[in-house]
């Protein structure tokens, strides 16, 4: 019990705890953590919400199973976006992609130079053929120049093959990164689902085991209340009367007294 009859309370104030196997303060603390977690998930501040649950939450009683499922999913997501294996893997993949892109640029530059060199060799061989036709050089000289030209022509397909292999490797790395990003997104979605499920369970628990003032006003207990009192579920225990709203009361009369009441009748209210 946190209040007594006629105490003035604010909306949201705790009035009393109902006995439970859980520790009420721990559940209320978990409720605050879940609100912070939702905010962190929405803003993408993952490092902050991992620290929220570093010490864990104990004595949750009826909520322990739901919390364990949530905690397992939180750990999985931590492995992906915290400082775990998957973050390192993504970093390595991005470094590999950057290296492959740099290699691709080098291969393209190399190819450009080879094509220019090939063009020069073709011009040289054409000149050699002209000289051969004029009997200025021997047939052997022309064959040697042609051999050089063919050798340079063979390097172009080799460079193209290297370029194709490089692009293929880049696509594989990009696919691995995309798969990893997709998996992280799925893990985040599952964490959000588990958070919503746990939050729903917590709100249901609070509605059963924590009596909270719905509005600001004065406390009026319907029956005498004391510690360790047993009462039936769904039984009205207390009213909160707003100072400017007057009072509202219900009375149950036996059938034989129906004729003794009429609209607008003045009545006396007595509280024990």
Tab-separated table of C-alpha atoms in Angstrom:
chain	number	residue	atom	x	y	z
A	1	UNK	CA	0.000	0.000	0.000
A	2	UNK	CA	1.288	3.471	-0.898
A	3	UNK	CA	-1.734	5.626	-0.040
A	4	UNK	CA	-4.568	5.842	2.464
A	5	UNK	CA	-8.147	7.083	2.257
A	6	UNK	CA	-8.532	10.751	1.181
A	7	UNK	CA	-4.927	11.071	0.025
A	8	UNK	CA	-4.475	13.281	-3.034
A	9	UNK	CA	-2.659	11.569	-5.906
A	10	UNK	CA	-1.564	12.416	-9.435
A	11	UNK	CA	-2.525	10.449	-12.521
A	12	UNK	CA	-0.154	7.491	-12.946
A	13	UNK	CA	0.728	7.286	-9.251
A	14	UNK	CA	1.133	3.846	-7.709
A	15	UNK	CA	-1.591	3.071	-5.183
A	16	UNK	CA	-0.784	-0.509	-4.230
A	17	UNK	CA	0.870	-3.727	-5.337
A	18	UNK	CA	-0.997	-7.005	-5.790
A	19	UNK	CA	0.984	-10.034	-4.644
A	20	UNK	CA	2.941	-11.740	-7.426
A	21	UNK	CA	5.871	-14.124	-7.855
A	22	UNK	CA	7.698	-11.277	-9.612
A	23	UNK	CA	9.435	-8.364	-7.960
A	24	UNK	CA	7.282	-5.323	-8.760
A	25	UNK	CA	10.190	-2.882	-8.852
A	26	UNK	CA	12.078	-5.123	-11.275
A	27	UNK	CA	9.081	-5.299	-13.611
A	28	UNK	CA	8.611	-1.527	-13.466
A	29	UNK	CA	12.317	-1.126	-14.254
A	30	UNK	CA	11.922	-3.505	-17.212
A	31	UNK	CA	8.998	-1.417	-18.441
A	32	UNK	CA	11.240	1.679	-18.485
A	33	UNK	CA	14.014	-0.245	-20.282
A	34	UNK	CA	11.602	-1.418	-22.975
A	35	UNK	CA	10.486	2.162	-23.616
A	36	UNK	CA	14.140	3.191	-23.996
A	37	UNK	CA	14.801	0.214	-26.271
A	38	UNK	CA	11.966	1.173	-28.624
A	39	UNK	CA	13.386	4.706	-28.857
A	40	UNK	CA	16.890	3.387	-29.591
A	41	UNK	CA	15.588	1.038	-32.289
A	42	UNK	CA	13.698	3.860	-33.958
A	43	UNK	CA	16.736	6.163	-33.938
A	44	UNK	CA	19.287	3.447	-34.819
A	45	UNK	CA	21.355	3.937	-31.635
A	46	UNK	CA	22.128	0.236	-31.208
A	47	UNK	CA	25.170	0.635	-28.931
A	48	UNK	CA	23.055	2.480	-26.363
A	49	UNK	CA	20.352	-0.148	-26.006
A	50	UNK	CA	22.864	-2.990	-25.660
A	51	UNK	CA	24.191	-1.217	-22.562
A	52	UNK	CA	20.638	-0.993	-21.157
A	53	UNK	CA	20.514	-4.740	-20.618
A	54	UNK	CA	24.141	-5.341	-19.632
A	55	UNK	CA	23.222	-6.339	-16.088
A	56	UNK	CA	20.054	-8.186	-17.043
A	57	UNK	CA	16.734	-8.097	-15.193
A	58	UNK	CA	15.906	-10.585	-12.430
A	59	UNK	CA	12.903	-11.687	-10.383
A	60	UNK	CA	10.370	-11.416	-13.197
A	61	UNK	CA	8.184	-14.274	-12.044
A	62	UNK	CA	5.342	-14.807	-14.531
A	63	UNK	CA	7.232	-12.770	-17.142
A	64	UNK	CA	10.435	-14.828	-17.021
A	65	UNK	CA	9.681	-16.990	-20.083
A	66	UNK	CA	8.715	-13.996	-22.240
A	67	UNK	CA	11.822	-12.144	-21.087
A	68	UNK	CA	14.071	-15.125	-21.878
A	69	UNK	CA	12.802	-15.232	-25.486
A	70	UNK	CA	13.394	-11.502	-25.789
A	71	UNK	CA	16.868	-11.785	-24.246
A	72	UNK	CA	17.868	-14.542	-26.690
A	73	UNK	CA	16.824	-12.432	-29.671
A	74	UNK	CA	18.595	-9.393	-28.245
A	75	UNK	CA	21.799	-11.429	-28.021
A	76	UNK	CA	21.432	-12.593	-31.637
A	77	UNK	CA	20.959	-9.033	-32.830
A	78	UNK	CA	23.920	-7.935	-30.725
A	79	UNK	CA	26.096	-10.453	-32.575
A	80	UNK	CA	25.118	-8.785	-35.851
A	81	UNK	CA	25.274	-5.069	-35.089
A	82	UNK	CA	27.387	-4.855	-31.935
A	83	UNK	CA	31.112	-5.560	-31.920
A	84	UNK	CA	30.664	-9.208	-32.786
A	85	UNK	CA	31.614	-11.545	-35.628
A	86	UNK	CA	29.182	-10.206	-38.223
A	87	UNK	CA	30.295	-6.593	-37.907
A	88	UNK	CA	33.892	-7.704	-38.456
A	89	UNK	CA	32.803	-9.824	-41.416
A	90	UNK	CA	30.987	-6.892	-43.031
A	91	UNK	CA	34.032	-4.659	-42.513
A	92	UNK	CA	36.315	-7.250	-44.149
A	93	UNK	CA	33.917	-7.642	-47.090
A	94	UNK	CA	33.828	-3.890	-47.679
A	95	UNK	CA	37.631	-3.753	-47.562
A	96	UNK	CA	37.783	-6.607	-50.101
A	97	UNK	CA	35.375	-4.717	-52.356
A	98	UNK	CA	37.497	-1.580	-52.177
A	99	UNK	CA	40.636	-3.598	-53.043
A	100	UNK	CA	38.908	-5.312	-55.984
A	101	UNK	CA	37.652	-1.966	-57.293
A	102	UNK	CA	41.181	-0.574	-57.117
A	103	UNK	CA	42.469	-3.663	-58.945
A	104	UNK	CA	39.810	-3.193	-61.621
A	105	UNK	CA	41.015	0.360	-62.248
A	106	UNK	CA	44.605	-0.864	-62.519
A	107	UNK	CA	43.582	-3.573	-65.011
A	108	UNK	CA	41.684	-1.020	-67.109
A	109	UNK	CA	44.720	1.270	-67.162
A	110	UNK	CA	46.937	-1.668	-68.083
A	111	UNK	CA	44.568	-2.637	-70.887
A	112	UNK	CA	44.545	0.906	-72.232
A	113	UNK	CA	48.348	0.967	-72.374
A	114	UNK	CA	48.484	-2.471	-74.007
A	115	UNK	CA	46.004	-1.381	-76.675
A	116	UNK	CA	48.109	1.694	-77.437
A	117	UNK	CA	51.246	-0.443	-77.585
A	118	UNK	CA	49.443	-2.906	-79.858
A	119	UNK	CA	48.431	-0.078	-82.166
A	120	UNK	CA	52.044	1.038	-82.375
A	121	UNK	CA	53.179	-2.534	-83.072
A	122	UNK	CA	50.637	-2.859	-85.881
A	123	UNK	CA	51.931	0.365	-87.431
A	124	UNK	CA	55.516	-0.907	-87.075
A	125	UNK	CA	54.632	-4.259	-88.677
A	126	UNK	CA	52.854	-2.471	-91.528
A	127	UNK	CA	56.015	-0.469	-92.134
A	128	UNK	CA	58.077	-3.675	-92.017
A	129	UNK	CA	55.880	-5.229	-94.701
A	130	UNK	CA	56.389	-2.188	-96.883
A	131	UNK	CA	60.136	-2.418	-96.439
A	132	UNK	CA	60.021	-6.136	-97.227
A	133	UNK	CA	58.156	-5.471	-100.468
A	134	UNK	CA	60.934	-3.036	-101.401
A	135	UNK	CA	63.566	-5.628	-100.476
A	136	UNK	CA	64.969	-3.292	-97.801
A	137	UNK	CA	64.725	-5.938	-95.055
A	138	UNK	CA	64.816	-9.700	-95.102
A	139	UNK	CA	61.886	-12.080	-94.729
A	140	UNK	CA	63.317	-13.143	-91.363
A	141	UNK	CA	63.085	-9.572	-90.029
A	142	UNK	CA	59.442	-9.369	-91.119
A	143	UNK	CA	58.610	-12.673	-89.409
A	144	UNK	CA	60.241	-11.580	-86.161
A	145	UNK	CA	58.194	-8.363	-86.136
A	146	UNK	CA	55.019	-10.314	-86.884
A	147	UNK	CA	55.778	-12.657	-83.971
A	148	UNK	CA	56.108	-9.664	-81.638
A	149	UNK	CA	52.775	-8.350	-82.895
A	150	UNK	CA	51.015	-11.679	-82.292
A	151	UNK	CA	52.460	-11.909	-78.786
A	152	UNK	CA	51.055	-8.472	-77.933
A	153	UNK	CA	47.689	-9.388	-79.410
A	154	UNK	CA	47.532	-12.412	-77.076
A	155	UNK	CA	47.879	-10.181	-73.998
A	156	UNK	CA	44.552	-8.416	-74.682
A	157	UNK	CA	42.349	-11.540	-74.121
A	158	UNK	CA	44.364	-12.301	-70.985
A	159	UNK	CA	43.683	-8.811	-69.621
A	160	UNK	CA	39.999	-9.158	-70.534
A	161	UNK	CA	39.864	-12.471	-68.649
A	162	UNK	CA	41.435	-10.810	-65.595
A	163	UNK	CA	38.881	-8.009	-65.831
A	164	UNK	CA	35.976	-10.464	-66.045
A	165	UNK	CA	37.293	-12.409	-63.045
A	166	UNK	CA	37.667	-9.190	-61.076
A	167	UNK	CA	34.095	-8.045	-61.821
A	168	UNK	CA	32.810	-11.518	-60.930
A	169	UNK	CA	34.610	-11.389	-57.575
A	170	UNK	CA	33.163	-7.925	-56.897
A	171	UNK	CA	29.645	-9.213	-57.545
A	172	UNK	CA	30.196	-12.131	-55.174
A	173	UNK	CA	31.385	-9.774	-52.447
A	174	UNK	CA	28.463	-7.413	-53.106
A	175	UNK	CA	26.079	-10.362	-52.817
A	176	UNK	CA	27.638	-11.397	-49.496
A	177	UNK	CA	27.276	-7.837	-48.173
A	178	UNK	CA	23.653	-7.654	-49.374
A	179	UNK	CA	22.868	-11.020	-47.743
A	180	UNK	CA	24.460	-9.866	-44.508
A	181	UNK	CA	22.535	-6.575	-44.543
A	182	UNK	CA	19.319	-8.507	-45.216
A	183	UNK	CA	20.028	-10.892	-42.352
A	184	UNK	CA	20.718	-7.967	-40.009
A	185	UNK	CA	17.426	-6.391	-41.100
A	186	UNK	CA	15.600	-9.667	-40.378
A	187	UNK	CA	17.210	-9.938	-36.960
A	188	UNK	CA	16.150	-6.369	-36.177
A	189	UNK	CA	12.584	-7.132	-37.268
A	190	UNK	CA	12.510	-10.219	-35.049
A	191	UNK	CA	13.882	-8.176	-32.135
A	192	UNK	CA	11.131	-5.597	-32.633
A	193	UNK	CA	8.549	-8.400	-32.622
A	194	UNK	CA	9.974	-9.886	-29.418
A	195	UNK	CA	10.094	-6.412	-27.840
A	196	UNK	CA	6.438	-5.805	-28.698
A	197	UNK	CA	5.471	-9.238	-27.362
A	198	UNK	CA	7.342	-8.696	-24.102
A	199	UNK	CA	5.992	-5.160	-23.766
A	200	UNK	CA	2.442	-6.474	-24.225
A	201	UNK	CA	3.076	-9.083	-21.522
A	202	UNK	CA	4.510	-6.425	-19.188
A	203	UNK	CA	1.524	-4.117	-19.704
A	204	UNK	CA	-0.850	-7.008	-19.008
A	205	UNK	CA	1.125	-7.871	-15.856
A	206	UNK	CA	1.052	-4.253	-14.664
A	207	UNK	CA	-2.712	-4.084	-15.140
A	208	UNK	CA	-3.065	-7.152	-12.884
A	209	UNK	CA	-0.470	-6.552	-10.193
A	210	UNK	CA	0.012	-2.773	-9.918
A	211	UNK	CA	-2.921	-0.520	-8.999
A	212	UNK	CA	-2.321	2.842	-10.650
A	213	UNK	CA	-4.361	6.039	-10.412
A	214	UNK	CA	-5.971	6.673	-13.827
A	215	UNK	CA	-6.608	10.358	-13.018
A	216	UNK	CA	-5.534	12.936	-10.458
A	217	UNK	CA	-7.747	13.377	-7.402
A	218	UNK	CA	-8.604	12.043	-3.963
A	219	UNK	CA	-8.427	8.363	-3.042
A	220	UNK	CA	-11.664	6.746	-1.796
A	221	UNK	CA	-11.437	3.039	-0.946
A	222	UNK	CA	-14.673	1.134	-1.420
A	223	UNK	CA	-13.749	-1.343	1.311
A	224	UNK	CA	-11.255	-1.174	4.161
A	225	UNK	CA	-7.838	-1.952	2.678
A	226	UNK	CA	-4.823	-3.346	4.497
A	227	UNK	CA	-1.678	-5.305	3.764
A	228	UNK	CA	-2.098	-9.005	2.825
A	229	UNK	CA	-5.822	-8.564	2.112
A	230	UNK	CA	-7.362	-11.205	-0.171
A	231	UNK	CA	-9.902	-10.047	-2.736
A	232	UNK	CA	-11.633	-11.415	-5.824
A	233	UNK	CA	-10.553	-10.591	-9.369
A	234	UNK	CA	-12.362	-7.687	-11.081
A	235	UNK	CA	-13.652	-6.375	-7.743
A	236	UNK	CA	-13.799	-2.570	-7.415
A	237	UNK	CA	-11.430	-1.501	-4.622
A	238	UNK	CA	-11.001	2.229	-4.971
A	239	UNK	CA	-12.303	5.327	-6.717
A	240	UNK	CA	-10.314	8.424	-7.600
A	241	UNK	CA	-12.500	11.504	-7.263
A	242	UNK	CA	-11.305	14.473	-9.272
A	243	UNK	CA	-11.660	17.636	-7.161
A	244	UNK	CA	-13.684	19.490	-9.782
A	245	UNK	CA	-15.815	16.585	-10.882
A	246	UNK	CA	-17.860	15.880	-7.739
A	247	UNK	CA	-18.553	12.287	-6.737
A	248	UNK	CA	-19.998	9.263	-8.452
A	249	UNK	CA	-21.493	6.343	-6.535
A	250	UNK	CA	-23.413	3.159	-7.306
A	251	UNK	CA	-25.780	1.406	-4.908
A	252	UNK	CA	-27.349	-2.012	-5.262
A	253	UNK	CA	-30.872	-2.279	-3.797
A	254	UNK	CA	-33.050	-5.344	-3.330
A	255	UNK	CA	-36.217	-5.489	-5.434
A	256	UNK	CA	-38.531	-4.730	-2.524
A	257	UNK	CA	-36.854	-1.298	-2.048
A	258	UNK	CA	-37.304	-0.138	-5.650
A	259	UNK	CA	-40.413	1.837	-4.754
A	260	UNK	CA	-38.547	3.914	-2.197
A	261	UNK	CA	-36.248	5.723	-4.698
A	262	UNK	CA	-37.028	8.322	-7.326
A	263	UNK	CA	-35.011	10.558	-9.733
A	264	UNK	CA	-33.508	13.642	-8.070
A	265	UNK	CA	-33.812	12.234	-4.583
A	266	UNK	CA	-31.268	13.538	-2.039
A	267	UNK	CA	-29.196	10.755	-0.463
A	268	UNK	CA	-26.548	10.462	2.229
A	269	UNK	CA	-23.237	8.763	1.520
A	270	UNK	CA	-21.393	7.210	4.434
A	271	UNK	CA	-17.878	5.779	4.274
A	272	UNK	CA	-16.400	3.457	6.816
